[in-house]
Coordinates of C-alpha atoms and ligand atoms in Angstrom, one line a residue:
X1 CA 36.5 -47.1 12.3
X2 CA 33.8 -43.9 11.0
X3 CA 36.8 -41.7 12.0
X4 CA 34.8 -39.5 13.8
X5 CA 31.8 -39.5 10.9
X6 CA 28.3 -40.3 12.3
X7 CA 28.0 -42.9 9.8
X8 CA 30.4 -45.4 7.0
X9 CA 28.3 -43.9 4.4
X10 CA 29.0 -40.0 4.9
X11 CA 32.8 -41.5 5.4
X12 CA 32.7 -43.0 2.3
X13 CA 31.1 -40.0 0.2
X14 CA 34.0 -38.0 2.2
X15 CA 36.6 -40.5 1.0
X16 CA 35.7 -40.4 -2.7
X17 CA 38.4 -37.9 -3.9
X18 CA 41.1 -40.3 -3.2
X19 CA 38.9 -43.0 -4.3
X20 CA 38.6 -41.4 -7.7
X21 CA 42.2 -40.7 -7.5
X22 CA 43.6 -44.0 -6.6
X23 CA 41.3 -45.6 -9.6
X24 CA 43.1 -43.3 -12.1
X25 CA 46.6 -43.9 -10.2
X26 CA 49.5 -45.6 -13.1
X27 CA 46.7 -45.5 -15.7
X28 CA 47.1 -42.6 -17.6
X29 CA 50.6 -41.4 -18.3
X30 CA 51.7 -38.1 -18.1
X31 CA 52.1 -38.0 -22.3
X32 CA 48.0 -38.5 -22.2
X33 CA 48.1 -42.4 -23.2
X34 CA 46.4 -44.6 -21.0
X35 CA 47.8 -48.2 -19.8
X36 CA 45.4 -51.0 -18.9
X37 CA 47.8 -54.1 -19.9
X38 CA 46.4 -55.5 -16.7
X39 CA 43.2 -56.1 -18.7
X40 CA 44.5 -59.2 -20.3
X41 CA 42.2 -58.5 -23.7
X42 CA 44.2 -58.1 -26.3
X43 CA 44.5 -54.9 -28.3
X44 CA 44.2 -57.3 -31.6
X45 CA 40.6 -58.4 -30.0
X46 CA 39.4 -55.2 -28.6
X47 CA 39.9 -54.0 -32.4
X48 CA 37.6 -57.1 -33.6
X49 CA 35.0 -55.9 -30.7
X50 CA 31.4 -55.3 -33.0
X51 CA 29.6 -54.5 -29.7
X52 CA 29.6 -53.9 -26.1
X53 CA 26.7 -55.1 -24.1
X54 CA 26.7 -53.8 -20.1
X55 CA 25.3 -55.7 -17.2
X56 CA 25.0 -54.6 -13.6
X57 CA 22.6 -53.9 -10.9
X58 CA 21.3 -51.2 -8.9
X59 CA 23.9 -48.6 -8.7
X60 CA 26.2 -50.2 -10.6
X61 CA 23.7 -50.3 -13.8
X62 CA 23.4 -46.3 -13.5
X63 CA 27.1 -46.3 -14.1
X64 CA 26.7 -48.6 -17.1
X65 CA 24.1 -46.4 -18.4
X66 CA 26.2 -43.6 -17.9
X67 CA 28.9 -45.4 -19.5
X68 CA 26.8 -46.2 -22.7
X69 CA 26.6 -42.5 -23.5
X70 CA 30.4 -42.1 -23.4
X71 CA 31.1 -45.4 -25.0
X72 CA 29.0 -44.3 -28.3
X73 CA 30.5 -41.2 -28.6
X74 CA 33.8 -41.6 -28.3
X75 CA 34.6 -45.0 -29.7
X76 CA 31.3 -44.8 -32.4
X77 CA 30.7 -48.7 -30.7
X78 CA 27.2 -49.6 -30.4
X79 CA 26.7 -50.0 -26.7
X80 CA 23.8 -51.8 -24.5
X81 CA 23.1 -51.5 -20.9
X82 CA 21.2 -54.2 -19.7
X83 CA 19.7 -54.8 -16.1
X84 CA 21.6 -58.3 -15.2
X85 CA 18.5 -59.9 -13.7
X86 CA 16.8 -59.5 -16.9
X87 CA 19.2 -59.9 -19.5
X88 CA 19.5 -64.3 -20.2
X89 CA 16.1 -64.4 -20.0
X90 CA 15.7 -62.6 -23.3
X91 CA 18.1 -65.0 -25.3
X92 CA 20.3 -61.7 -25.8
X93 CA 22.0 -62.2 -29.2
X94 CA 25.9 -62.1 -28.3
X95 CA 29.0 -63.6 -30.7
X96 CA 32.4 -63.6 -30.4
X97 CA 33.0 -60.2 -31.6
X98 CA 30.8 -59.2 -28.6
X99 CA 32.5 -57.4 -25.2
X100 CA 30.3 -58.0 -22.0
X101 CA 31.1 -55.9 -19.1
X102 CA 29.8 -57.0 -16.0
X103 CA 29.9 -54.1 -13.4
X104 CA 29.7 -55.0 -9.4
X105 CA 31.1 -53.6 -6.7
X106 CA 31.1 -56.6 -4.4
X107 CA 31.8 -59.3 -7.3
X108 CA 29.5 -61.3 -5.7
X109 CA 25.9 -60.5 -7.1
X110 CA 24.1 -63.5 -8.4
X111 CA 22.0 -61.8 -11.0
X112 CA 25.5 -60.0 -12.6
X113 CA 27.7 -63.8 -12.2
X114 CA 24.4 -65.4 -13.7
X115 CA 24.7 -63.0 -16.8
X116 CA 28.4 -63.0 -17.2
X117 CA 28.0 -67.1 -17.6
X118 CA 25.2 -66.9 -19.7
X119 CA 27.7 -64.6 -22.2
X120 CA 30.7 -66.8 -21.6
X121 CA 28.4 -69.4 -22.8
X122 CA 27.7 -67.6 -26.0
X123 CA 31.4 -66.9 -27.0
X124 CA 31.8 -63.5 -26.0
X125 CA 34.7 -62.1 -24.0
X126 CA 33.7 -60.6 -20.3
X127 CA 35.4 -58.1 -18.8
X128 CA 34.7 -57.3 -15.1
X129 CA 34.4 -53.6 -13.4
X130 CA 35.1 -54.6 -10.0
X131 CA 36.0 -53.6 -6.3
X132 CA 36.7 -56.6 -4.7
X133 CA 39.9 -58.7 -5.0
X134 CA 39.9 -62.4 -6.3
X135 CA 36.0 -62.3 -5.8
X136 CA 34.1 -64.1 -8.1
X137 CA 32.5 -62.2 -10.9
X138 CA 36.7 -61.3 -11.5
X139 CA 37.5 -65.1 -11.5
X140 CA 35.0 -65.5 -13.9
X141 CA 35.5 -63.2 -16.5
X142 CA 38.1 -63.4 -19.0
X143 CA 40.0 -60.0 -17.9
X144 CA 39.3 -57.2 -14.8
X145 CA 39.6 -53.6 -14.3
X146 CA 39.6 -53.1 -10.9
X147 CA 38.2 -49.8 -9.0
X148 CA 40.2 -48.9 -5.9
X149 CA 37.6 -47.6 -4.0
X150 CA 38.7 -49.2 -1.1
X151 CA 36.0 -51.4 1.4
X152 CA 32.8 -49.6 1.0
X153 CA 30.6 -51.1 4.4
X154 CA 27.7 -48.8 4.1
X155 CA 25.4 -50.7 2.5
X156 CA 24.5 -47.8 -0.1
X157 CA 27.2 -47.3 -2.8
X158 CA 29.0 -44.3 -3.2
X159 CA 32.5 -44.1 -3.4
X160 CA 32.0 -47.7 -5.9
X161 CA 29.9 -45.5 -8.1
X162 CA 32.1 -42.6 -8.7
X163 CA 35.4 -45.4 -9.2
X164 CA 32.7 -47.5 -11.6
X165 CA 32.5 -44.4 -13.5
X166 CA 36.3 -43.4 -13.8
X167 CA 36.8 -47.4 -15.1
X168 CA 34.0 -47.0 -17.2
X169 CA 35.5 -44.1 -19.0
X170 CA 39.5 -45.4 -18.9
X171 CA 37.9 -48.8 -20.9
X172 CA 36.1 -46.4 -23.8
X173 CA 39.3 -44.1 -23.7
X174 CA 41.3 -47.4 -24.3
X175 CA 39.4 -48.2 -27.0
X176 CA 39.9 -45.5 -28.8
X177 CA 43.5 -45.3 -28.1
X178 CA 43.9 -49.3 -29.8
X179 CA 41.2 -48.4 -32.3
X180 CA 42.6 -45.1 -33.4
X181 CA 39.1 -43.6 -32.8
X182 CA 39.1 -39.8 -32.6
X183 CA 42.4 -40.2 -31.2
X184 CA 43.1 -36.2 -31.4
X185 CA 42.3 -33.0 -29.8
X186 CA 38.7 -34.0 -28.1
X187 CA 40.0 -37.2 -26.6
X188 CA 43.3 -35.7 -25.2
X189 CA 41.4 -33.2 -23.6
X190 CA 39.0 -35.9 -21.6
X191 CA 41.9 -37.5 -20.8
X192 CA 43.3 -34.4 -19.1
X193 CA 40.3 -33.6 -17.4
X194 CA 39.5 -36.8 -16.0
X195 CA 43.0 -37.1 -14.9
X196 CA 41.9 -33.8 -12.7
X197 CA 38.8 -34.8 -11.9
X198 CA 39.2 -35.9 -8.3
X199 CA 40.4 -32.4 -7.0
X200 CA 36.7 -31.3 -8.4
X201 CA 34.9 -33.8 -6.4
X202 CA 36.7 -32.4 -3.6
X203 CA 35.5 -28.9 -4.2
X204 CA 32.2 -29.9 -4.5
X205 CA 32.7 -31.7 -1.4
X206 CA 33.4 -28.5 0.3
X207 CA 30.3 -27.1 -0.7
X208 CA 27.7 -29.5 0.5
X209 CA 26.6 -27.3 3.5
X210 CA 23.6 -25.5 2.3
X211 CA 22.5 -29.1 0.7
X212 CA 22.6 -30.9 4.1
X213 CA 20.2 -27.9 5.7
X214 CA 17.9 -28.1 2.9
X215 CA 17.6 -31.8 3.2
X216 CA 16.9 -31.7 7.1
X217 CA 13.7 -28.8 5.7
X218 CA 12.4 -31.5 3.7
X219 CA 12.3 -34.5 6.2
X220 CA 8.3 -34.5 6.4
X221 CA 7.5 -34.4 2.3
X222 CA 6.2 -38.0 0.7
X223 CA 7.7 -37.4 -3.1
X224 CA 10.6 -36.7 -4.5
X225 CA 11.2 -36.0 -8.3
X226 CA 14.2 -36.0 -10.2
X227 CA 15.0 -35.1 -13.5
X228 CA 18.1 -35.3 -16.1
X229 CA 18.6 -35.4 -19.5
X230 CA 21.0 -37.3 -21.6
X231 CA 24.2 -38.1 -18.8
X232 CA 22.0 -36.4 -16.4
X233 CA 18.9 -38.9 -16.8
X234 CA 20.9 -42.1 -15.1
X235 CA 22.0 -39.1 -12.3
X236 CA 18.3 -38.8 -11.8
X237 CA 17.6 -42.3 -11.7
X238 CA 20.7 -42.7 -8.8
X239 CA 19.6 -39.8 -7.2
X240 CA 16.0 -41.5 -6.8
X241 CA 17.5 -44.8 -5.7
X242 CA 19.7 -43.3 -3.1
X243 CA 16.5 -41.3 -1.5
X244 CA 14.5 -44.6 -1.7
X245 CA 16.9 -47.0 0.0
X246 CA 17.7 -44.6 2.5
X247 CA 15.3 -42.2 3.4
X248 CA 12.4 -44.9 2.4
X249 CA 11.0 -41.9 0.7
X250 CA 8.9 -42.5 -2.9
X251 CA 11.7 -40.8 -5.5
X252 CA 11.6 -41.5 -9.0
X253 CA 13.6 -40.1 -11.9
X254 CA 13.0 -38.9 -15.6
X255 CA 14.1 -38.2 -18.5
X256 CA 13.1 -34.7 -18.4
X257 CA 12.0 -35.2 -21.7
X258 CA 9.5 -37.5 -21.0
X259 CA 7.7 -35.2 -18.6
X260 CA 5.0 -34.0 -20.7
X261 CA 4.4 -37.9 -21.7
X262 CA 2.9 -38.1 -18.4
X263 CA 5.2 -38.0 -14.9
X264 CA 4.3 -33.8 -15.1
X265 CA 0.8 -34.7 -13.6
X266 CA 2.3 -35.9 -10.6
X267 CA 3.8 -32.7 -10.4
X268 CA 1.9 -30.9 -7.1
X269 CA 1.9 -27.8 -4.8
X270 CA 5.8 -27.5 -3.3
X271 CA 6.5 -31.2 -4.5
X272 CA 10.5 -31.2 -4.4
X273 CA 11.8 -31.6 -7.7
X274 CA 15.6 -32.0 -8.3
X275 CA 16.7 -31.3 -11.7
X276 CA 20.4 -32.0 -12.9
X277 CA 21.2 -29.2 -15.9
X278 CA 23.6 -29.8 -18.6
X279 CA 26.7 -27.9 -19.0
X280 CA 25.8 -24.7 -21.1
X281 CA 29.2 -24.9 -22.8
X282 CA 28.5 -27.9 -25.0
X283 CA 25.7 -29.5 -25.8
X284 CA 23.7 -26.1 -25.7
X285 CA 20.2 -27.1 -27.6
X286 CA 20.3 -29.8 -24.4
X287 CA 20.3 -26.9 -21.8
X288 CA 17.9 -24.8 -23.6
X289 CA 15.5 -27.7 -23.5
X290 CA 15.8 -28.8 -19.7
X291 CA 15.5 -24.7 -18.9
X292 CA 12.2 -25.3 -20.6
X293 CA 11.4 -28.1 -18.5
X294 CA 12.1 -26.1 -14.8
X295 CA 9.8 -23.4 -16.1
X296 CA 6.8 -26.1 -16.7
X297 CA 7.4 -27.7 -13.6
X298 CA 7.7 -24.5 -11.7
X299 CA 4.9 -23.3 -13.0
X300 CA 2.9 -26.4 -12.0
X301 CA 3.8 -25.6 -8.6
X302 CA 6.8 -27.6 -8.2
X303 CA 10.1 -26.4 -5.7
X304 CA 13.3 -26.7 -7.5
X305 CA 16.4 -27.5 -6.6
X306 CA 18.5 -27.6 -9.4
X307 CA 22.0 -28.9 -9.8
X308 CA 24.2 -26.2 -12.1
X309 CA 27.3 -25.3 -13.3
X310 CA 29.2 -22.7 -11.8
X311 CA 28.6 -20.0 -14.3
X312 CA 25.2 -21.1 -15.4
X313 CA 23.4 -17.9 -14.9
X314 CA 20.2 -19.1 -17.3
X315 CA 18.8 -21.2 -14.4
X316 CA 19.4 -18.8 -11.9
X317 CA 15.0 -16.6 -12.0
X318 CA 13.7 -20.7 -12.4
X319 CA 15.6 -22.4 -9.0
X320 CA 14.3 -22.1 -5.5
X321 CA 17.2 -24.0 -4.6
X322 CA 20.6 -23.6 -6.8
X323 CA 22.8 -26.2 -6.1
X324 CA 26.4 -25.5 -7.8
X325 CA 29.3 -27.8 -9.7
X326 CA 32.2 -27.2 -11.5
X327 CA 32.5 -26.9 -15.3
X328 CA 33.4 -30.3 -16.8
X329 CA 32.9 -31.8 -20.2
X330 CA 29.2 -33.1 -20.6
X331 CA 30.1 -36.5 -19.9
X332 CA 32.4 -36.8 -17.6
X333 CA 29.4 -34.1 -15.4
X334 CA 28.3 -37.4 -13.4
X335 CA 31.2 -38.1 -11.6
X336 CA 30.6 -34.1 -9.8
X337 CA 26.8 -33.9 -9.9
X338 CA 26.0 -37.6 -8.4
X339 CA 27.8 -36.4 -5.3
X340 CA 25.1 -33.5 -4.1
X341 CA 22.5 -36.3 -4.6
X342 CA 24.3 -38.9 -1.9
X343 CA 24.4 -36.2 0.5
X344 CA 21.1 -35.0 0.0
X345 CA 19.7 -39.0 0.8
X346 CA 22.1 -39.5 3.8
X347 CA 20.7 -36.5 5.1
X348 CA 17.4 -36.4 4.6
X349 CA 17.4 -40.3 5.9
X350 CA 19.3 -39.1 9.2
X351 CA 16.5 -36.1 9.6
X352 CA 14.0 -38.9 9.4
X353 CA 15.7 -41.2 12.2
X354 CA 17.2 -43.9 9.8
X355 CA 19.4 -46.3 9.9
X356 CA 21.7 -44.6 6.9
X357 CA 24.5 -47.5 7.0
X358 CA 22.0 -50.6 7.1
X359 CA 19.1 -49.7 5.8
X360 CA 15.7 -51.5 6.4
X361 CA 15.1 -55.1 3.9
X362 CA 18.8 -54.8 1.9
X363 CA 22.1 -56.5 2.1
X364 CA 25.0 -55.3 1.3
X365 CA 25.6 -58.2 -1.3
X366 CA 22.7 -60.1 -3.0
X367 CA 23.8 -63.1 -3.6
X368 CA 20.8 -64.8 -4.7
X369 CA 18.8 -64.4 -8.0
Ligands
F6R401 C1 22.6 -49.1 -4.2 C2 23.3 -50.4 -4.1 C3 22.8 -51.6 -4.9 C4 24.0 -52.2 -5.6 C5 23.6 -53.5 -6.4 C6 24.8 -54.1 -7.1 O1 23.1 -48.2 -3.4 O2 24.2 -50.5 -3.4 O3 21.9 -51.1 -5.8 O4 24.6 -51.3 -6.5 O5 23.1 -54.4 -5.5 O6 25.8 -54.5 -6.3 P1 27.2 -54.8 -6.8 O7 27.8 -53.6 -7.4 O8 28.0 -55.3 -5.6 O9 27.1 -55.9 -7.9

């Protein structure tokens, strides 16, 4: 069933085009509005909605993170992302007015079901970012989105992440579309270019080549940094989790920010340190900033690989290793630069003789708190 892949996980990463595709499939019509009647909320309720609060796990709580940045901005809703396992033993203060989403790929994790009670409880309306039909995290929640990723077996998520992210974004589009938020220019264009977004992940698909080689060159290293800012910084922290769980490497990520607040002294002689830039376009004070940041950590030593827009010649004198993605508006960027990141892990976990689809101490669902 790998199809002639060495492994379920490099399938999966391969399949993730037509993941991302399928998720989007009847949802946004071709006049730009999106329909998600299937989510059984209301449009008279989502327009009471005072606050979004986001629990997940693992993977599944970068995407929230991610989602939180694209959720402020475009709807003007605060937004919380909080790590499920940690989140109803803080006596979180939810209402009525408050939407939970619970994000899970299996629908099954205890820590994400435990949470989505705990808000039921409270009054608040959950809806559930799932991949897995009638499972229960779904059954529990007072509406779903499905993501039709399709079965993911490796145990490390991929193709669920990328889908997570396209559902993240149609609920905030939604919301602005019933709230009337920005509904104009700005919005209509995401719209259009997340509609398109799946053929990109397929041409950075094509591209992965010189990643995979670099990978296998740095089987034999103990540390792996990574570094993002605003979006970027949850690509970071995914990137890290993916090297951990499968290459059983120690990976952290940063806000690159927060380097000279003290993860910069780790910073040693050819230490590999991934850093995922901004697009240029947009948010330009951002890339100045994380330009900045190579040059420190290149100075210090540190081998770069950094993860750029195509067209993003400032980077070019400050990267050992330039790792290329196509233009796309700041926030939907993740969706494109995660994918390097999973290939880069599977890689470097396969050049150091591991088990990439089940790796050592995980399930594939954790169904106990
Ligand atoms: C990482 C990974 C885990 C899951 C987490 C949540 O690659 O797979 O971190 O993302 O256990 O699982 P779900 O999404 O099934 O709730």
């Amino acid at each position: 069933e790998k199809d002639g892949y060495a492994s379920f996980m490099l399938k999966e990463i391969a399949e993730q085009p037509k993941a991302v595709a399928d998720t989007l499939l009847g949802r946004i019509d071709p006049s730009g509005s999106l329909t998600l009647d299937e989510l059984r909320i209301t449009p008279a309720d989502l327009r009471q909605i005072d606050k979004v609060v986001i629990v997940a796990c693992g993977t599944a709580f970068h995407a929230g993170l991610i989602a939180k940045y694209a959720i402020e901005h475009w709807t003007r809703i605060p937004c919380e992302v909080e790590l499920a396992s940690e989140f109803r033993y803080r006596d979180p203060i939810l209402g009525g007015r408050s939407l939970v989403i619970a994000i899970s790929q299996s629908g099954e994790t205890m820590d994400t079901l435990m949470a989505l009670r705990h808000a039921r409880e409270q009054g608040s309306k959950v809806l559930a970012i799932c991949n897995t039909n009638g499972s229960t995290i779904p059954r529990e929640s007072d509406a779903v989105l499905y993501t039709h990723a399709g079965p993911e077996v490796a145990v490390a998520s991929t193709k669920a992440f990328l889908t997570q992210l396209v559902a993240c974004y149609l609920v905030a589009l939604y919301l602005c579309q019933v709230r009337g938020t920005k509904w104009g220019d700005e919005i209509q264009a995401v719209i259009k270019d997340l509609s398109k977004i799946s053929e990109e992940v397929e041409r950075v698909l094509e591209t992965m080549e010189p990643v995979r080689a670099l990978a296998r060159t740095l089987a034999g290293k103990d540390t792996v940094l990574f570094l993002g800012r605003h979006v970027g910084y949850p690509v970071a922290l995914e990137g890290a989790l993916k090297l951990k769980e499968l290459a059983y490497m120690h990976a952290e990520g940063f806000a690159a920010g927060e380097l000279k607040h003290g993860p910069i002294a780790l910073v040693e002689e050819d230490m590999p340190v991934v850093v995922v830039v901004p697009s240029p376009r947009n948010r330009s004070l951002l890339h100045d900033k994380i330009v900045s940041n190579i040059q420190e950590i290149r100075a210090r030593g540190a081998r770069t690989i950094v993860i750029a827009e195509e067209g993003d010649e400032a980077v070019v004198p400050y990267a050992d290793h330039l790792i290329r993605i196509p233009a796309t508006p700041t926030l939907l960027q993740p969706v494109v630069a995660t994918v390097p990141l999973q290939v880069f892990a599977c890689e470097l976990a396969a050049a150091r003789g591991n088990e990439v689809d089940q790796p050592r101490n995980l399930a594939k669902s954790v169904t106990v708190e």
